[in-house]
PDB file of C-alpha atoms in Angstrom:
ATOM      1  CA  MET A1424     -17.331   1.498   4.380  1.00  0.00           C
ATOM      2  CA  THR A1425     -17.803   2.859   7.864  1.00  0.00           C
ATOM      3  CA  ALA A1426     -19.660   5.810   9.359  1.00  0.00           C
ATOM      4  CA  THR A1427     -17.692   8.534  11.074  1.00  0.00           C
ATOM      5  CA  THR A1428     -18.050  11.674  13.156  1.00  0.00           C
ATOM      6  CA  ASP A1429     -16.062  14.876  12.936  1.00  0.00           C
ATOM      7  CA  THR A1430     -12.377  14.997  13.801  1.00  0.00           C
ATOM      8  CA  THR A1431     -10.053  17.912  14.443  1.00  0.00           C
ATOM      9  CA  THR A1432      -7.292  18.965  12.070  1.00  0.00           C
ATOM     10  CA  THR A1433      -3.787  19.948  13.103  1.00  0.00           C
ATOM     11  CA  THR A1434      -4.869  23.594  12.839  1.00  0.00           C
ATOM     12  CA  GLY A1435      -7.510  23.031  15.513  1.00  0.00           C
ATOM     13  CA  MET A1436     -10.440  23.540  13.118  1.00  0.00           C
ATOM     14  CA  PRO A1437     -13.071  20.772  13.245  1.00  0.00           C
ATOM     15  CA  ASP A1438     -13.162  18.593  10.161  1.00  0.00           C
ATOM     16  CA  LEU A1439     -16.805  17.664   9.709  1.00  0.00           C
ATOM     17  CA  TYR A1440     -16.125  15.635   6.571  1.00  0.00           C
ATOM     18  CA  PRO A1441     -13.026  13.424   6.865  1.00  0.00           C
ATOM     19  CA  THR A1442     -11.681  12.046   3.590  1.00  0.00           C
ATOM     20  CA  ARG A1443      -8.536  10.706   1.877  1.00  0.00           C
ATOM     21  CA  GLY A1444      -7.839   8.273   4.723  1.00  0.00           C
ATOM     22  CA  THR A1445      -7.060   4.567   4.772  1.00  0.00           C
ATOM     23  CA  ALA A1446     -10.664   3.558   4.027  1.00  0.00           C
ATOM     24  CA  GLU A1447     -13.876   5.010   2.628  1.00  0.00           C
ATOM     25  CA  VAL A1448     -16.149   6.521   5.273  1.00  0.00           C
ATOM     26  CA  LEU A1449     -19.754   7.726   5.189  1.00  0.00           C
ATOM     27  CA  THR A1450     -20.693  10.912   7.035  1.00  0.00           C
ATOM     28  CA  PRO A1451     -24.284  12.197   7.246  1.00  0.00           C
ATOM     29  CA  ARG A1452     -24.534  15.743   5.937  1.00  0.00           C
ATOM     30  CA  GLN A1453     -23.898  18.225   8.754  1.00  0.00           C
ATOM     31  CA  ASP A1454     -25.126  21.312   6.896  1.00  0.00           C
ATOM     32  CA  PRO A1455     -28.369  22.660   5.415  1.00  0.00           C
ATOM     33  CA  VAL A1456     -28.951  22.234   1.699  1.00  0.00           C
ATOM     34  CA  VAL A1457     -30.921  25.474   1.304  1.00  0.00           C
ATOM     35  CA  TRP A1458     -29.457  28.082   3.650  1.00  0.00           C
ATOM     36  CA  GLY A1459     -31.860  30.877   2.780  1.00  0.00           C
ATOM     37  CA  ALA A1460     -35.400  31.186   4.079  1.00  0.00           C
ATOM     38  CA  PRO A1461     -37.980  29.302   1.940  1.00  0.00           C
ATOM     39  CA  ASP A1462     -39.894  32.531   1.299  1.00  0.00           C
ATOM     40  CA  ALA A1463     -36.826  34.706   0.692  1.00  0.00           C
ATOM     41  CA  PRO A1464     -37.222  36.895  -2.405  1.00  0.00           C
ATOM     42  CA  GLY A1465     -35.429  35.731  -5.514  1.00  0.00           C
ATOM     43  CA  PRO A1466     -35.782  34.024  -8.891  1.00  0.00           C
ATOM     44  CA  ILE A1467     -36.480  30.553  -7.412  1.00  0.00           C
ATOM     45  CA  VAL A1468     -40.057  29.855  -6.329  1.00  0.00           C
ATOM     46  CA  PRO A1469     -40.579  28.063  -2.973  1.00  0.00           C
ATOM     47  CA  ALA A1470     -41.672  24.782  -4.607  1.00  0.00           C
ATOM     48  CA  ASP A1471     -38.433  24.638  -6.592  1.00  0.00           C
ATOM     49  CA  LEU A1472     -36.376  25.338  -3.469  1.00  0.00           C
ATOM     50  CA  LEU A1473     -38.063  22.356  -1.809  1.00  0.00           C
ATOM     51  CA  SER A1474     -37.238  20.258  -4.866  1.00  0.00           C
ATOM     52  CA  PHE A1475     -33.605  21.380  -4.666  1.00  0.00           C
ATOM     53  CA  GLU A1476     -33.531  20.493  -0.968  1.00  0.00           C
ATOM     54  CA  ARG A1477     -34.862  17.008  -1.702  1.00  0.00           C
ATOM     55  CA  ASP A1478     -32.972  16.103  -4.875  1.00  0.00           C
ATOM     56  CA  GLY A1479     -29.872  18.300  -4.728  1.00  0.00           C
ATOM     57  CA  PHE A1480     -30.468  19.835  -8.141  1.00  0.00           C
ATOM     58  CA  LEU A1481     -32.780  22.117 -10.091  1.00  0.00           C
ATOM     59  CA  ALA A1482     -33.122  22.032 -13.883  1.00  0.00           C
ATOM     60  CA  ILE A1483     -34.225  25.171 -15.733  1.00  0.00           C
ATOM     61  CA  ASP A1484     -35.490  24.822 -19.303  1.00  0.00           C
ATOM     62  CA  GLN A1485     -34.299  28.257 -20.417  1.00  0.00           C
ATOM     63  CA  LEU A1486     -32.037  30.377 -18.249  1.00  0.00           C
ATOM     64  CA  ILE A1487     -30.637  32.474 -21.099  1.00  0.00           C
ATOM     65  CA  THR A1488     -32.163  33.375 -24.466  1.00  0.00           C
ATOM     66  CA  ASP A1489     -31.207  32.035 -27.893  1.00  0.00           C
ATOM     67  CA  ASP A1490     -29.532  35.339 -28.759  1.00  0.00           C
ATOM     68  CA  GLU A1491     -27.493  35.176 -25.555  1.00  0.00           C
ATOM     69  CA  VAL A1492     -26.493  31.583 -26.285  1.00  0.00           C
ATOM     70  CA  THR A1493     -25.009  32.789 -29.571  1.00  0.00           C
ATOM     71  CA  VAL A1494     -22.989  35.485 -27.783  1.00  0.00           C
ATOM     72  CA  TYR A1495     -21.597  33.104 -25.168  1.00  0.00           C
ATOM     73  CA  ARG A1496     -20.913  30.304 -27.648  1.00  0.00           C
ATOM     74  CA  ASP A1497     -19.027  32.725 -29.907  1.00  0.00           C
ATOM     75  CA  GLU A1498     -16.976  33.828 -26.912  1.00  0.00           C
ATOM     76  CA  LEU A1499     -16.244  30.208 -25.992  1.00  0.00           C
ATOM     77  CA  ASN A1500     -15.062  29.526 -29.538  1.00  0.00           C
ATOM     78  CA  ARG A1501     -12.911  32.651 -29.503  1.00  0.00           C
ATOM     79  CA  LEU A1502     -11.215  31.581 -26.293  1.00  0.00           C
ATOM     80  CA  VAL A1503     -10.482  27.985 -27.274  1.00  0.00           C
ATOM     81  CA  ASN A1504      -9.053  29.117 -30.624  1.00  0.00           C
ATOM     82  CA  ASP A1505      -6.817  31.822 -29.146  1.00  0.00           C
ATOM     83  CA  PRO A1506      -3.161  30.640 -29.093  1.00  0.00           C
ATOM     84  CA  ASP A1507      -2.456  32.769 -26.021  1.00  0.00           C
ATOM     85  CA  ILE A1508      -5.313  31.139 -24.125  1.00  0.00           C
ATOM     86  CA  ARG A1509      -4.137  27.680 -25.168  1.00  0.00           C
ATOM     87  CA  ALA A1510      -0.668  28.462 -23.803  1.00  0.00           C
ATOM     88  CA  ASP A1511      -2.116  29.738 -20.509  1.00  0.00           C
ATOM     89  CA  GLU A1512      -1.906  27.396 -17.506  1.00  0.00           C
ATOM     90  CA  ARG A1513      -5.652  27.881 -17.030  1.00  0.00           C
ATOM     91  CA  SER A1514      -6.313  25.826 -20.172  1.00  0.00           C
ATOM     92  CA  ILE A1515      -6.587  22.046 -19.771  1.00  0.00           C
ATOM     93  CA  VAL A1516      -6.169  19.814 -22.828  1.00  0.00           C
ATOM     94  CA  GLU A1517      -7.502  16.358 -23.664  1.00  0.00           C
ATOM     95  CA  PRO A1518      -4.846  13.680 -23.013  1.00  0.00           C
ATOM     96  CA  LYS A1519      -5.383  12.002 -26.398  1.00  0.00           C
ATOM     97  CA  SER A1520      -6.515  14.638 -28.875  1.00  0.00           C
ATOM     98  CA  LYS A1521      -4.589  17.509 -27.250  1.00  0.00           C
ATOM     99  CA  GLU A1522      -7.619  19.717 -27.855  1.00  0.00           C
ATOM    100  CA  ILE A1523      -8.718  22.153 -25.143  1.00  0.00           C
ATOM    101  CA  ARG A1524     -10.995  20.450 -22.609  1.00  0.00           C
ATOM    102  CA  SER A1525     -11.565  23.334 -20.157  1.00  0.00           C
ATOM    103  CA  VAL A1526     -10.549  26.942 -19.624  1.00  0.00           C
ATOM    104  CA  PHE A1527     -10.640  28.060 -15.990  1.00  0.00           C
ATOM    105  CA  GLU A1528     -11.238  31.467 -14.453  1.00  0.00           C
ATOM    106  CA  VAL A1529     -13.206  32.612 -17.493  1.00  0.00           C
ATOM    107  CA  HIS A1530     -14.947  35.332 -15.487  1.00  0.00           C
ATOM    108  CA  LYS A1531     -11.525  36.991 -15.159  1.00  0.00           C
ATOM    109  CA  ILE A1532     -10.310  36.219 -18.668  1.00  0.00           C
ATOM    110  CA  SER A1533     -13.481  37.363 -20.424  1.00  0.00           C
ATOM    111  CA  GLU A1534     -15.723  40.331 -19.666  1.00  0.00           C
ATOM    112  CA  VAL A1535     -18.489  38.549 -21.592  1.00  0.00           C
ATOM    113  CA  PHE A1536     -18.523  35.732 -19.029  1.00  0.00           C
ATOM    114  CA  ALA A1537     -17.945  38.196 -16.185  1.00  0.00           C
ATOM    115  CA  LYS A1538     -21.267  39.830 -17.068  1.00  0.00           C
ATOM    116  CA  LEU A1539     -22.960  36.434 -17.008  1.00  0.00           C
ATOM    117  CA  VAL A1540     -21.664  35.800 -13.470  1.00  0.00           C
ATOM    118  CA  ARG A1541     -23.150  39.136 -12.339  1.00  0.00           C
ATOM    119  CA  ASP A1542     -26.489  38.502 -14.059  1.00  0.00           C
ATOM    120  CA  GLU A1543     -29.263  38.391 -11.450  1.00  0.00           C
ATOM    121  CA  ARG A1544     -30.761  35.310 -13.105  1.00  0.00           C
ATOM    122  CA  VAL A1545     -27.505  33.570 -12.173  1.00  0.00           C
ATOM    123  CA  VAL A1546     -26.051  35.117  -9.018  1.00  0.00           C
ATOM    124  CA  GLY A1547     -29.530  35.783  -7.601  1.00  0.00           C
ATOM    125  CA  ARG A1548     -30.277  32.066  -7.526  1.00  0.00           C
ATOM    126  CA  ALA A1549     -26.951  31.363  -5.823  1.00  0.00           C
ATOM    127  CA  ARG A1550     -27.646  33.947  -3.105  1.00  0.00           C
ATOM    128  CA  GLN A1551     -31.114  32.512  -2.591  1.00  0.00           C
ATOM    129  CA  ILE A1552     -29.854  28.936  -2.115  1.00  0.00           C
ATOM    130  CA  LEU A1553     -26.848  29.848   0.029  1.00  0.00           C
ATOM    131  CA  GLY A1554     -28.574  32.541   2.097  1.00  0.00           C
ATOM    132  CA  SER A1555     -25.782  35.110   1.845  1.00  0.00           C
ATOM    133  CA  ASP A1556     -23.614  37.101  -0.502  1.00  0.00           C
ATOM    134  CA  VAL A1557     -21.479  34.860  -2.679  1.00  0.00           C
ATOM    135  CA  TYR A1558     -18.167  34.885  -4.492  1.00  0.00           C
ATOM    136  CA  VAL A1559     -16.896  32.756  -7.385  1.00  0.00           C
ATOM    137  CA  HIS A1560     -14.914  29.788  -6.103  1.00  0.00           C
ATOM    138  CA  GLN A1561     -14.349  28.524  -9.635  1.00  0.00           C
ATOM    139  CA  SER A1562     -15.477  29.245 -13.187  1.00  0.00           C
ATOM    140  CA  ARG A1563     -14.700  27.490 -16.426  1.00  0.00           C
ATOM    141  CA  ILE A1564     -15.906  26.659 -19.888  1.00  0.00           C
ATOM    142  CA  ASN A1565     -16.077  22.963 -20.743  1.00  0.00           C
ATOM    143  CA  VAL A1566     -15.684  21.850 -24.331  1.00  0.00           C
ATOM    144  CA  LYS A1567     -16.805  18.377 -25.394  1.00  0.00           C
ATOM    145  CA  PRO A1568     -16.390  18.159 -29.143  1.00  0.00           C
ATOM    146  CA  GLY A1569     -17.723  15.113 -30.942  1.00  0.00           C
ATOM    147  CA  PHE A1570     -15.884  11.919 -31.735  1.00  0.00           C
ATOM    148  CA  GLY A1571     -14.088  11.070 -28.553  1.00  0.00           C
ATOM    149  CA  ALA A1572     -14.076  13.851 -25.948  1.00  0.00           C
ATOM    150  CA  SER A1573     -13.613  12.155 -22.604  1.00  0.00           C
ATOM    151  CA  GLY A1574     -16.021  12.385 -19.677  1.00  0.00           C
ATOM    152  CA  PHE A1575     -15.709  13.135 -15.969  1.00  0.00           C
ATOM    153  CA  TYR A1576     -15.811  10.111 -13.674  1.00  0.00           C
ATOM    154  CA  TRP A1577     -18.228   9.905 -10.707  1.00  0.00           C
ATOM    155  CA  HIS A1578     -17.304  12.223  -7.857  1.00  0.00           C
ATOM    156  CA  SER A1579     -18.545  14.776  -5.332  1.00  0.00           C
ATOM    157  CA  ASP A1580     -17.146  18.234  -6.017  1.00  0.00           C
ATOM    158  CA  PHE A1581     -17.205  19.041  -2.317  1.00  0.00           C
ATOM    159  CA  GLU A1582     -14.934  16.088  -1.580  1.00  0.00           C
ATOM    160  CA  THR A1583     -12.248  17.725  -3.726  1.00  0.00           C
ATOM    161  CA  TRP A1584     -12.981  21.296  -2.663  1.00  0.00           C
ATOM    162  CA  HIS A1585     -12.841  20.267   1.004  1.00  0.00           C
ATOM    163  CA  ALA A1586      -9.773  18.033   0.707  1.00  0.00           C
ATOM    164  CA  GLU A1587      -7.695  20.155  -1.673  1.00  0.00           C
ATOM    165  CA  ASP A1588      -9.088  23.725  -1.481  1.00  0.00           C
ATOM    166  CA  GLY A1589     -10.068  23.915   2.194  1.00  0.00           C
ATOM    167  CA  LEU A1590     -13.797  24.700   1.957  1.00  0.00           C
ATOM    168  CA  PRO A1591     -15.030  23.906   5.488  1.00  0.00           C
ATOM    169  CA  ARG A1592     -18.791  23.503   4.998  1.00  0.00           C
ATOM    170  CA  MET A1593     -21.269  22.442   2.321  1.00  0.00           C
ATOM    171  CA  ARG A1594     -22.361  25.953   1.429  1.00  0.00           C
ATOM    172  CA  THR A1595     -21.474  25.958  -2.247  1.00  0.00           C
ATOM    173  CA  VAL A1596     -23.587  25.587  -5.371  1.00  0.00           C
ATOM    174  CA  SER A1597     -22.769  25.099  -9.048  1.00  0.00           C
ATOM    175  CA  VAL A1598     -24.583  25.979 -12.240  1.00  0.00           C
ATOM    176  CA  SER A1599     -23.936  24.406 -15.624  1.00  0.00           C
ATOM    177  CA  ILE A1600     -25.381  26.459 -18.484  1.00  0.00           C
ATOM    178  CA  ALA A1601     -25.674  24.627 -21.799  1.00  0.00           C
ATOM    179  CA  LEU A1602     -24.239  26.403 -24.838  1.00  0.00           C
ATOM    180  CA  THR A1603     -25.035  23.477 -27.137  1.00  0.00           C
ATOM    181  CA  GLU A1604     -27.914  21.026 -27.030  1.00  0.00           C
ATOM    182  CA  ASN A1605     -27.603  18.276 -24.425  1.00  0.00           C
ATOM    183  CA  HIS A1606     -28.768  15.039 -26.042  1.00  0.00           C
ATOM    184  CA  ASP A1607     -29.073  11.762 -24.167  1.00  0.00           C
ATOM    185  CA  THR A1608     -26.116  10.486 -26.186  1.00  0.00           C
ATOM    186  CA  ASN A1609     -23.408  13.197 -26.190  1.00  0.00           C
ATOM    187  CA  GLY A1610     -21.917  12.895 -22.729  1.00  0.00           C
ATOM    188  CA  GLY A1611     -24.469  14.755 -20.628  1.00  0.00           C
ATOM    189  CA  LEU A1612     -24.407  15.415 -16.897  1.00  0.00           C
ATOM    190  CA  MET A1613     -25.615  12.578 -14.650  1.00  0.00           C
ATOM    191  CA  ILE A1614     -26.543  13.057 -10.970  1.00  0.00           C
ATOM    192  CA  MET A1615     -27.671  10.597  -8.295  1.00  0.00           C
ATOM    193  CA  PRO A1616     -30.727  12.366  -6.768  1.00  0.00           C
ATOM    194  CA  GLY A1617     -30.515  12.649  -2.990  1.00  0.00           C
ATOM    195  CA  SER A1618     -26.857  11.639  -2.838  1.00  0.00           C
ATOM    196  CA  HIS A1619     -26.025  15.108  -1.513  1.00  0.00           C
ATOM    197  CA  LYS A1620     -27.377  14.094   1.913  1.00  0.00           C
ATOM    198  CA  THR A1621     -24.404  11.759   2.591  1.00  0.00           C
ATOM    199  CA  PHE A1622     -20.713  12.602   2.326  1.00  0.00           C
ATOM    200  CA  LEU A1623     -18.503   9.855   0.960  1.00  0.00           C
ATOM    201  CA  GLY A1624     -14.964  10.235   2.251  1.00  0.00           C
ATOM    202  CA  CYS A1625     -12.637   8.556  -0.228  1.00  0.00           C
ATOM    203  CA  ALA A1626      -9.646   6.343   0.494  1.00  0.00           C
ATOM    204  CA  GLY A1627      -6.076   7.199  -0.454  1.00  0.00           C
ATOM    205  CA  ALA A1628      -3.700  10.092   0.105  1.00  0.00           C
ATOM    206  CA  THR A1629      -3.567  13.178  -2.118  1.00  0.00           C
ATOM    207  CA  PRO A1630      -0.385  13.437  -4.221  1.00  0.00           C
ATOM    208  CA  LYS A1631       1.345  16.803  -4.412  1.00  0.00           C
ATOM    209  CA  ASP A1632       0.143  18.838  -7.402  1.00  0.00           C
ATOM    210  CA  ASN A1633      -2.651  16.304  -7.886  1.00  0.00           C
ATOM    211  CA  TYR A1634      -4.636  18.892  -9.851  1.00  0.00           C
ATOM    212  CA  LYS A1635      -2.309  18.545 -12.861  1.00  0.00           C
ATOM    213  CA  LYS A1636      -3.561  14.989 -13.357  1.00  0.00           C
ATOM    214  CA  SER A1637      -7.060  15.194 -11.902  1.00  0.00           C
ATOM    215  CA  LEU A1638      -8.238  17.928 -14.282  1.00  0.00           C
ATOM    216  CA  GLN A1639      -7.641  15.526 -17.159  1.00  0.00           C
ATOM    217  CA  MET A1640      -8.588  12.290 -15.411  1.00  0.00           C
ATOM    218  CA  GLN A1641      -9.865  11.874 -11.856  1.00  0.00           C
ATOM    219  CA  ASP A1642      -7.893   9.519  -9.580  1.00  0.00           C
ATOM    220  CA  ALA A1643      -7.544  10.758  -5.983  1.00  0.00           C
ATOM    221  CA  GLY A1644     -11.011  11.394  -4.586  1.00  0.00           C
ATOM    222  CA  THR A1645     -12.619   8.718  -6.751  1.00  0.00           C
ATOM    223  CA  PRO A1646     -15.225   6.499  -5.050  1.00  0.00           C
ATOM    224  CA  SER A1647     -14.917   2.721  -5.183  1.00  0.00           C
ATOM    225  CA  ASP A1648     -17.139   0.583  -7.395  1.00  0.00           C
ATOM    226  CA  GLU A1649     -18.753  -0.773  -4.231  1.00  0.00           C
ATOM    227  CA  ALA A1650     -19.656   2.692  -2.978  1.00  0.00           C
ATOM    228  CA  LEU A1651     -20.953   3.838  -6.364  1.00  0.00           C
ATOM    229  CA  THR A1652     -23.082   0.721  -6.692  1.00  0.00           C
ATOM    230  CA  ARG A1653     -24.556   1.370  -3.258  1.00  0.00           C
ATOM    231  CA  PHE A1654     -25.290   5.014  -4.045  1.00  0.00           C
ATOM    232  CA  ALA A1655     -26.774   4.263  -7.482  1.00  0.00           C
ATOM    233  CA  THR A1656     -28.945   1.472  -6.097  1.00  0.00           C
ATOM    234  CA  GLU A1657     -30.266   3.742  -3.349  1.00  0.00           C
ATOM    235  CA  HIS A1658     -30.672   6.968  -5.315  1.00  0.00           C
ATOM    236  CA  GLY A1659     -30.874   6.083  -9.000  1.00  0.00           C
ATOM    237  CA  ILE A1660     -29.294   8.144 -11.776  1.00  0.00           C
ATOM    238  CA  LYS A1661     -30.777  11.204 -13.518  1.00  0.00           C
ATOM    239  CA  LEU A1662     -29.441  12.165 -16.962  1.00  0.00           C
ATOM    240  CA  PHE A1663     -29.900  15.814 -17.930  1.00  0.00           C
ATOM    241  CA  THR A1664     -30.867  16.765 -21.456  1.00  0.00           C
ATOM    242  CA  GLY A1665     -32.018  20.094 -22.804  1.00  0.00           C
ATOM    243  CA  ARG A1666     -31.673  22.762 -25.404  1.00  0.00           C
ATOM    244  CA  ALA A1667     -28.919  25.349 -25.506  1.00  0.00           C
ATOM    245  CA  GLY A1668     -29.718  27.986 -22.900  1.00  0.00           C
ATOM    246  CA  SER A1669     -30.986  25.487 -20.343  1.00  0.00           C
ATOM    247  CA  ALA A1670     -29.216  25.167 -16.998  1.00  0.00           C
ATOM    248  CA  THR A1671     -28.746  22.768 -14.114  1.00  0.00           C
ATOM    249  CA  TRP A1672     -28.107  23.997 -10.588  1.00  0.00           C
ATOM    250  CA  PHE A1673     -26.692  21.366  -8.248  1.00  0.00           C
ATOM    251  CA  ASP A1674     -25.461  21.072  -4.689  1.00  0.00           C
ATOM    252  CA  CYS A1675     -21.730  20.744  -4.061  1.00  0.00           C
ATOM    253  CA  ASN A1676     -22.063  17.236  -2.592  1.00  0.00           C
ATOM    254  CA  CYS A1677     -24.095  15.601  -5.372  1.00  0.00           C
ATOM    255  CA  MET A1678     -22.526  12.440  -6.738  1.00  0.00           C
ATOM    256  CA  HIS A1679     -22.259  13.184 -10.434  1.00  0.00           C
ATOM    257  CA  GLY A1680     -20.294  12.513 -13.604  1.00  0.00           C
ATOM    258  CA  SER A1681     -20.557  12.405 -17.380  1.00  0.00           C
ATOM    259  CA  GLY A1682     -19.683   9.950 -20.115  1.00  0.00           C
ATOM    260  CA  ASP A1683     -17.483  10.274 -23.180  1.00  0.00           C
ATOM    261  CA  ASN A1684     -18.898  11.996 -26.243  1.00  0.00           C
ATOM    262  CA  ILE A1685     -18.491   9.654 -29.196  1.00  0.00           C
ATOM    263  CA  THR A1686     -21.289  11.272 -31.217  1.00  0.00           C
ATOM    264  CA  PRO A1687     -20.765  13.938 -33.906  1.00  0.00           C
ATOM    265  CA  PHE A1688     -22.632  16.448 -31.752  1.00  0.00           C
ATOM    266  CA  PRO A1689     -20.572  18.726 -29.471  1.00  0.00           C
ATOM    267  CA  ARG A1690     -21.534  19.441 -25.878  1.00  0.00           C
ATOM    268  CA  SER A1691     -20.199  22.675 -24.413  1.00  0.00           C
ATOM    269  CA  ASN A1692     -21.190  24.583 -21.305  1.00  0.00           C
ATOM    270  CA  VAL A1693     -20.138  27.346 -18.960  1.00  0.00           C
ATOM    271  CA  PHE A1694     -19.755  26.198 -15.367  1.00  0.00           C
ATOM    272  CA  ILE A1695     -19.811  28.583 -12.384  1.00  0.00           C
ATOM    273  CA  VAL A1696     -19.284  27.664  -8.732  1.00  0.00           C
ATOM    274  CA  PHE A1697     -20.593  30.089  -6.111  1.00  0.00           C
ATOM    275  CA  ASN A1698     -19.498  29.843  -2.481  1.00  0.00           C
ATOM    276  CA  SER A1699     -20.900  31.734   0.493  1.00  0.00           C
ATOM    277  CA  VAL A1700     -18.767  34.593   1.801  1.00  0.00           C
ATOM    278  CA  GLU A1701     -19.397  32.997   5.212  1.00  0.00           C
ATOM    279  CA  ASN A1702     -17.666  29.764   4.089  1.00  0.00           C
ATOM    280  CA  THR A1703     -14.332  31.027   2.813  1.00  0.00           C
ATOM    281  CA  ALA A1704     -11.489  28.608   2.175  1.00  0.00           C
ATOM    282  CA  VAL A1705      -8.915  27.718   4.829  1.00  0.00           C
ATOM    283  CA  GLU A1706      -5.941  25.397   4.421  1.00  0.00           C
ATOM    284  CA  PRO A1707      -6.684  22.076   2.662  1.00  0.00           C
ATOM    285  CA  PHE A1708      -8.130  19.380   4.912  1.00  0.00           C
ATOM    286  CA  ALA A1709      -6.483  16.460   3.103  1.00  0.00           C
ATOM    287  CA  ALA A1710      -3.792  17.679   0.734  1.00  0.00           C
ATOM    288  CA  PRO A1711      -0.167  18.778   1.212  1.00  0.00           C
ATOM    289  CA  VAL A1712      -0.630  22.120  -0.596  1.00  0.00           C
ATOM    290  CA  ARG A1713      -3.417  24.320  -1.918  1.00  0.00           C
ATOM    291  CA  ARG A1714      -4.469  24.081  -5.529  1.00  0.00           C
ATOM    292  CA  PRO A1715      -3.764  27.171  -7.680  1.00  0.00           C
ATOM    293  CA  GLU A1716      -6.125  30.102  -7.218  1.00  0.00           C
ATOM    294  CA  PHE A1717      -7.500  29.815 -10.758  1.00  0.00           C
ATOM    295  CA  ILE A1718      -9.009  26.486  -9.638  1.00  0.00           C
ATOM    296  CA  GLY A1719      -9.856  27.285  -6.012  1.00  0.00           C
ATOM    297  CA  ALA A1720     -10.204  31.030  -5.475  1.00  0.00           C
ATOM    298  CA  ARG A1721      -8.682  32.932  -2.561  1.00  0.00           C
ATOM    299  CA  ASP A1722     -10.306  36.179  -3.617  1.00  0.00           C
ATOM    300  CA  PHE A1723     -13.496  36.259  -1.560  1.00  0.00           C
ATOM    301  CA  THR A1724     -14.888  39.508  -2.977  1.00  0.00           C
ATOM    302  CA  PRO A1725     -18.704  39.249  -3.221  1.00  0.00           C
ATOM    303  CA  VAL A1726     -20.248  39.278  -6.674  1.00  0.00           C
ATOM    304  CA  LYS A1727     -22.060  42.575  -7.193  1.00  0.00           C
TER     305      LYS A1727
END
């Protein structure tokens, strides 16, 4: 692996985070982690903002109430059992079981989840971290039923969003809200604390329509074993557990993944990605075509 500095794309826009080249490259983060002022009003207290800056994530024991969990879990079950939703291109199925793995753009499919996106407990935290109005770059429900639901291999979301969606800067934050209990055994989220401070540009070109494969199993944009060993040795690995209603906020460049769920206990969550309205997508930096808008939004309307 080698270190690199920014290059310029064919469009003339600087590429601060080169990736998908002939070799893996390491680039120090060029952007703030917390864009808002430390004392800016909002749901996150200053000490937690400092923790987010340091680690790249913030865990919240209870973001939504038990009654709200029931509402959102019922809506998730309604969606995954709706034949029309299953037939929609926004639904991704497990390669082996053929069961629904994810449903994208749920804030447009479902008014129930649209209200959650607009909830100040949710969007207020995103505005506070990113220091601006925000829009939804991506939303989805993830379903991990027991007995064999597959995981998500180690990756940085920003690597994909930069390479394939054209997000220029690291000014994007995600929240995963648990709708079932996260045990230490049912395929929970794992993050390498502090990994968000270094961008790992991956080796290998991006195939056309890569998203059709990558949403089931990551290939392009996957770090090498050598790089992952280096990151894990330096940063360690944090496994997130918690009751239904808990949430994890994490920076777009965190190295993260999750294992298979071979337990009887399901793990489902709603996942929302907020991007700053001052960081709107351009053309992809390392892909032949854009991904579909239900995966990488081109509607930059602020959440209100």
